[in-house]
Amino acid sequence: MWGRNVYDSISKFLQFQLTVNVVAVVVAFTGACITQDSPLKAVQMLWVNLIMDTFASLALATEPPTEALLLRKPYGRNKPLISRTMLKNILGHAAYQLVIIFTLLFVGAWTWGTPGRCGERS
């Protein structure tokens, strides 16, 4: 029961972390290519990683095991840690987050009437 719970917790943590990191890398790279300046500075990226790593690991690692875990078949030794379903979830959630972030980054200043490009004050 505990082994299955640990496996599930690791899978959930990986899915969350990969989604957050894919979004952060794409935003930093694309933002730097388009605006000639990274939307997230180095210190901001470190804070995002620190907060996301800490709270996600605490939230996903403290889930207690249940008896329902014993009702399913155990995973084989050769089963990949990231399944097709997880990969679809990671890419889907990352695409959703990227749409929102890029909308805020490139259209947000115009939408809310603040001066400057990409939210910067001029």
PDB file of C-alpha atoms in Angstrom:
ATOM      1  CA  MET A   1       0.000   0.000   0.000  1.00  0.00           C
ATOM      2  CA  TRP A   2       2.772   2.429   0.915  1.00  0.00           C
ATOM      3  CA  GLY A   3       4.793   1.575  -2.200  1.00  0.00           C
ATOM      4  CA  ARG A   4       1.838   2.275  -4.472  1.00  0.00           C
ATOM      5  CA  ASN A   5       1.166   5.513  -2.628  1.00  0.00           C
ATOM      6  CA  VAL A   6       4.792   6.623  -3.081  1.00  0.00           C
ATOM      7  CA  TYR A   7       4.644   5.752  -6.794  1.00  0.00           C
ATOM      8  CA  ASP A   8       1.426   7.755  -7.221  1.00  0.00           C
ATOM      9  CA  SER A   9       2.883  10.711  -5.323  1.00  0.00           C
ATOM     10  CA  ILE A  10       6.013  10.718  -7.496  1.00  0.00           C
ATOM     11  CA  SER A  11       3.890  10.560 -10.647  1.00  0.00           C
ATOM     12  CA  LYS A  12       1.712  13.469  -9.520  1.00  0.00           C
ATOM     13  CA  PHE A  13       4.753  15.530  -8.555  1.00  0.00           C
ATOM     14  CA  LEU A  14       6.473  14.851 -11.883  1.00  0.00           C
ATOM     15  CA  GLN A  15       3.371  15.787 -13.834  1.00  0.00           C
ATOM     16  CA  PHE A  16       3.023  19.060 -11.937  1.00  0.00           C
ATOM     17  CA  GLN A  17       6.714  19.957 -12.079  1.00  0.00           C
ATOM     18  CA  LEU A  18       7.141  19.155 -15.757  1.00  0.00           C
ATOM     19  CA  THR A  19       4.111  21.283 -16.602  1.00  0.00           C
ATOM     20  CA  VAL A  20       5.416  24.254 -14.617  1.00  0.00           C
ATOM     21  CA  ASN A  21       8.966  23.932 -15.958  1.00  0.00           C
ATOM     22  CA  VAL A  22       7.866  23.527 -19.587  1.00  0.00           C
ATOM     23  CA  VAL A  23       5.801  26.708 -19.275  1.00  0.00           C
ATOM     24  CA  ALA A  24       8.626  28.625 -17.570  1.00  0.00           C
ATOM     25  CA  VAL A  25      11.193  27.627 -20.202  1.00  0.00           C
ATOM     26  CA  VAL A  26       8.892  28.413 -23.131  1.00  0.00           C
ATOM     27  CA  VAL A  27       7.893  31.784 -21.643  1.00  0.00           C
ATOM     28  CA  ALA A  28      11.505  32.752 -20.925  1.00  0.00           C
ATOM     29  CA  PHE A  29      12.777  31.661 -24.342  1.00  0.00           C
ATOM     30  CA  THR A  30       9.915  33.005 -26.450  1.00  0.00           C
ATOM     31  CA  GLY A  31       9.674  36.213 -24.471  1.00  0.00           C
ATOM     32  CA  ALA A  32      13.401  36.807 -24.852  1.00  0.00           C
ATOM     33  CA  CYS A  33      13.245  36.151 -28.604  1.00  0.00           C
ATOM     34  CA  ILE A  34      10.238  38.398 -29.239  1.00  0.00           C
ATOM     35  CA  THR A  35      10.800  41.279 -26.796  1.00  0.00           C
ATOM     36  CA  GLN A  36      14.634  41.123 -26.689  1.00  0.00           C
ATOM     37  CA  ASP A  37      14.318  40.920 -22.894  1.00  0.00           C
ATOM     38  CA  SER A  38      13.272  37.985 -20.764  1.00  0.00           C
ATOM     39  CA  PRO A  39       9.876  38.449 -19.111  1.00  0.00           C
ATOM     40  CA  LEU A  40      11.166  36.565 -16.085  1.00  0.00           C
ATOM     41  CA  LYS A  41      14.449  37.651 -14.572  1.00  0.00           C
ATOM     42  CA  ALA A  42      16.803  35.139 -12.973  1.00  0.00           C
ATOM     43  CA  VAL A  43      15.689  35.898  -9.429  1.00  0.00           C
ATOM     44  CA  GLN A  44      12.027  35.633 -10.423  1.00  0.00           C
ATOM     45  CA  MET A  45      12.675  32.225 -12.011  1.00  0.00           C
ATOM     46  CA  LEU A  46      14.408  31.064  -8.837  1.00  0.00           C
ATOM     47  CA  TRP A  47      11.445  32.191  -6.724  1.00  0.00           C
ATOM     48  CA  VAL A  48       8.988  30.440  -9.049  1.00  0.00           C
ATOM     49  CA  ASN A  49      10.997  27.214  -8.805  1.00  0.00           C
ATOM     50  CA  LEU A  50      11.410  27.502  -5.040  1.00  0.00           C
ATOM     51  CA  ILE A  51       7.724  28.120  -4.402  1.00  0.00           C
ATOM     52  CA  MET A  52       6.505  25.530  -6.883  1.00  0.00           C
ATOM     53  CA  ASP A  53       8.957  22.843  -5.741  1.00  0.00           C
ATOM     54  CA  THR A  54       8.281  23.349  -2.046  1.00  0.00           C
ATOM     55  CA  PHE A  55       4.504  23.600  -2.019  1.00  0.00           C
ATOM     56  CA  ALA A  56       3.965  20.958  -4.687  1.00  0.00           C
ATOM     57  CA  SER A  57       6.195  18.437  -2.962  1.00  0.00           C
ATOM     58  CA  LEU A  58       4.514  19.063   0.379  1.00  0.00           C
ATOM     59  CA  ALA A  59       1.014  18.850  -1.057  1.00  0.00           C
ATOM     60  CA  LEU A  60       1.629  15.775  -3.167  1.00  0.00           C
ATOM     61  CA  ALA A  61       3.866  13.870  -0.745  1.00  0.00           C
ATOM     62  CA  THR A  62       1.656  14.129   2.341  1.00  0.00           C
ATOM     63  CA  GLU A  63      -1.329  12.273   0.886  1.00  0.00           C
ATOM     64  CA  PRO A  64      -2.021   9.256   3.114  1.00  0.00           C
ATOM     65  CA  PRO A  65      -2.407   5.817   1.522  1.00  0.00           C
ATOM     66  CA  THR A  66      -5.869   4.302   1.249  1.00  0.00           C
ATOM     67  CA  GLU A  67      -7.151   0.755   1.038  1.00  0.00           C
ATOM     68  CA  ALA A  68      -8.367   1.471  -2.512  1.00  0.00           C
ATOM     69  CA  LEU A  69      -4.749   1.375  -3.687  1.00  0.00           C
ATOM     70  CA  LEU A  70      -4.693  -2.354  -3.059  1.00  0.00           C
ATOM     71  CA  LEU A  71      -7.682  -2.958  -5.335  1.00  0.00           C
ATOM     72  CA  ARG A  72      -5.815  -2.141  -8.550  1.00  0.00           C
ATOM     73  CA  LYS A  73      -3.170  -4.242 -10.211  1.00  0.00           C
ATOM     74  CA  PRO A  74       0.455  -3.360  -9.425  1.00  0.00           C
ATOM     75  CA  TYR A  75       2.497  -1.661 -12.109  1.00  0.00           C
ATOM     76  CA  GLY A  76       5.176  -3.702 -13.847  1.00  0.00           C
ATOM     77  CA  ARG A  77       8.879  -3.012 -13.513  1.00  0.00           C
ATOM     78  CA  ASN A  78       9.150  -1.851 -17.112  1.00  0.00           C
ATOM     79  CA  LYS A  79       6.224   0.576 -16.983  1.00  0.00           C
ATOM     80  CA  PRO A  80       7.413   4.097 -17.849  1.00  0.00           C
ATOM     81  CA  LEU A  81       7.123   6.685 -15.098  1.00  0.00           C
ATOM     82  CA  ILE A  82       5.526   9.158 -17.501  1.00  0.00           C
ATOM     83  CA  SER A  83       2.621   7.492 -19.276  1.00  0.00           C
ATOM     84  CA  ARG A  84       0.870   8.674 -22.438  1.00  0.00           C
ATOM     85  CA  THR A  85      -1.983  10.066 -20.379  1.00  0.00           C
ATOM     86  CA  MET A  86       0.435  12.024 -18.200  1.00  0.00           C
ATOM     87  CA  LEU A  87       2.218  13.366 -21.278  1.00  0.00           C
ATOM     88  CA  LYS A  88      -1.100  14.505 -22.765  1.00  0.00           C
ATOM     89  CA  ASN A  89      -2.014  16.181 -19.467  1.00  0.00           C
ATOM     90  CA  ILE A  90       1.376  17.904 -19.249  1.00  0.00           C
ATOM     91  CA  LEU A  91       1.202  19.244 -22.801  1.00  0.00           C
ATOM     92  CA  GLY A  92      -2.474  20.210 -22.508  1.00  0.00           C
ATOM     93  CA  HIS A  93      -2.067  22.099 -19.241  1.00  0.00           C
ATOM     94  CA  ALA A  94       1.132  23.730 -20.482  1.00  0.00           C
ATOM     95  CA  ALA A  95      -0.629  24.936 -23.645  1.00  0.00           C
ATOM     96  CA  TYR A  96      -3.492  26.347 -21.560  1.00  0.00           C
ATOM     97  CA  GLN A  97      -1.108  28.166 -19.220  1.00  0.00           C
ATOM     98  CA  LEU A  98       0.949  29.487 -22.140  1.00  0.00           C
ATOM     99  CA  VAL A  99      -2.139  30.947 -23.813  1.00  0.00           C
ATOM    100  CA  ILE A 100      -3.060  32.795 -20.620  1.00  0.00           C
ATOM    101  CA  ILE A 101       0.490  33.986 -19.905  1.00  0.00           C
ATOM    102  CA  PHE A 102       1.161  35.181 -23.456  1.00  0.00           C
ATOM    103  CA  THR A 103      -2.215  36.920 -23.543  1.00  0.00           C
ATOM    104  CA  LEU A 104      -1.330  38.772 -20.361  1.00  0.00           C
ATOM    105  CA  LEU A 105       2.191  39.485 -21.574  1.00  0.00           C
ATOM    106  CA  PHE A 106       1.399  40.822 -25.018  1.00  0.00           C
ATOM    107  CA  VAL A 107      -2.190  42.078 -24.766  1.00  0.00           C
ATOM    108  CA  GLY A 108      -2.452  42.826 -21.043  1.00  0.00           C
ATOM    109  CA  ALA A 109      -1.011  46.342 -21.169  1.00  0.00           C
ATOM    110  CA  TRP A 110      -3.377  47.302 -23.992  1.00  0.00           C
ATOM    111  CA  THR A 111      -6.369  45.648 -22.296  1.00  0.00           C
ATOM    112  CA  TRP A 112      -5.991  47.430 -18.976  1.00  0.00           C
ATOM    113  CA  GLY A 113      -4.709  50.684 -20.427  1.00  0.00           C
ATOM    114  CA  THR A 114      -1.295  50.690 -18.781  1.00  0.00           C
ATOM    115  CA  PRO A 115       1.512  52.375 -20.706  1.00  0.00           C
ATOM    116  CA  GLY A 116       4.470  50.482 -22.161  1.00  0.00           C
ATOM    117  CA  ARG A 117       5.111  47.311 -24.058  1.00  0.00           C
ATOM    118  CA  CYS A 118       4.698  43.976 -22.290  1.00  0.00           C
ATOM    119  CA  GLY A 119       3.573  45.615 -19.069  1.00  0.00           C
ATOM    120  CA  GLU A 120       6.643  47.842 -18.657  1.00  0.00           C
ATOM    121  CA  ARG A 121       6.139  51.460 -17.719  1.00  0.00           C
ATOM    122  CA  SER A 122       7.587  53.964 -20.141  1.00  0.00           C
TER     123      SER A 122
END
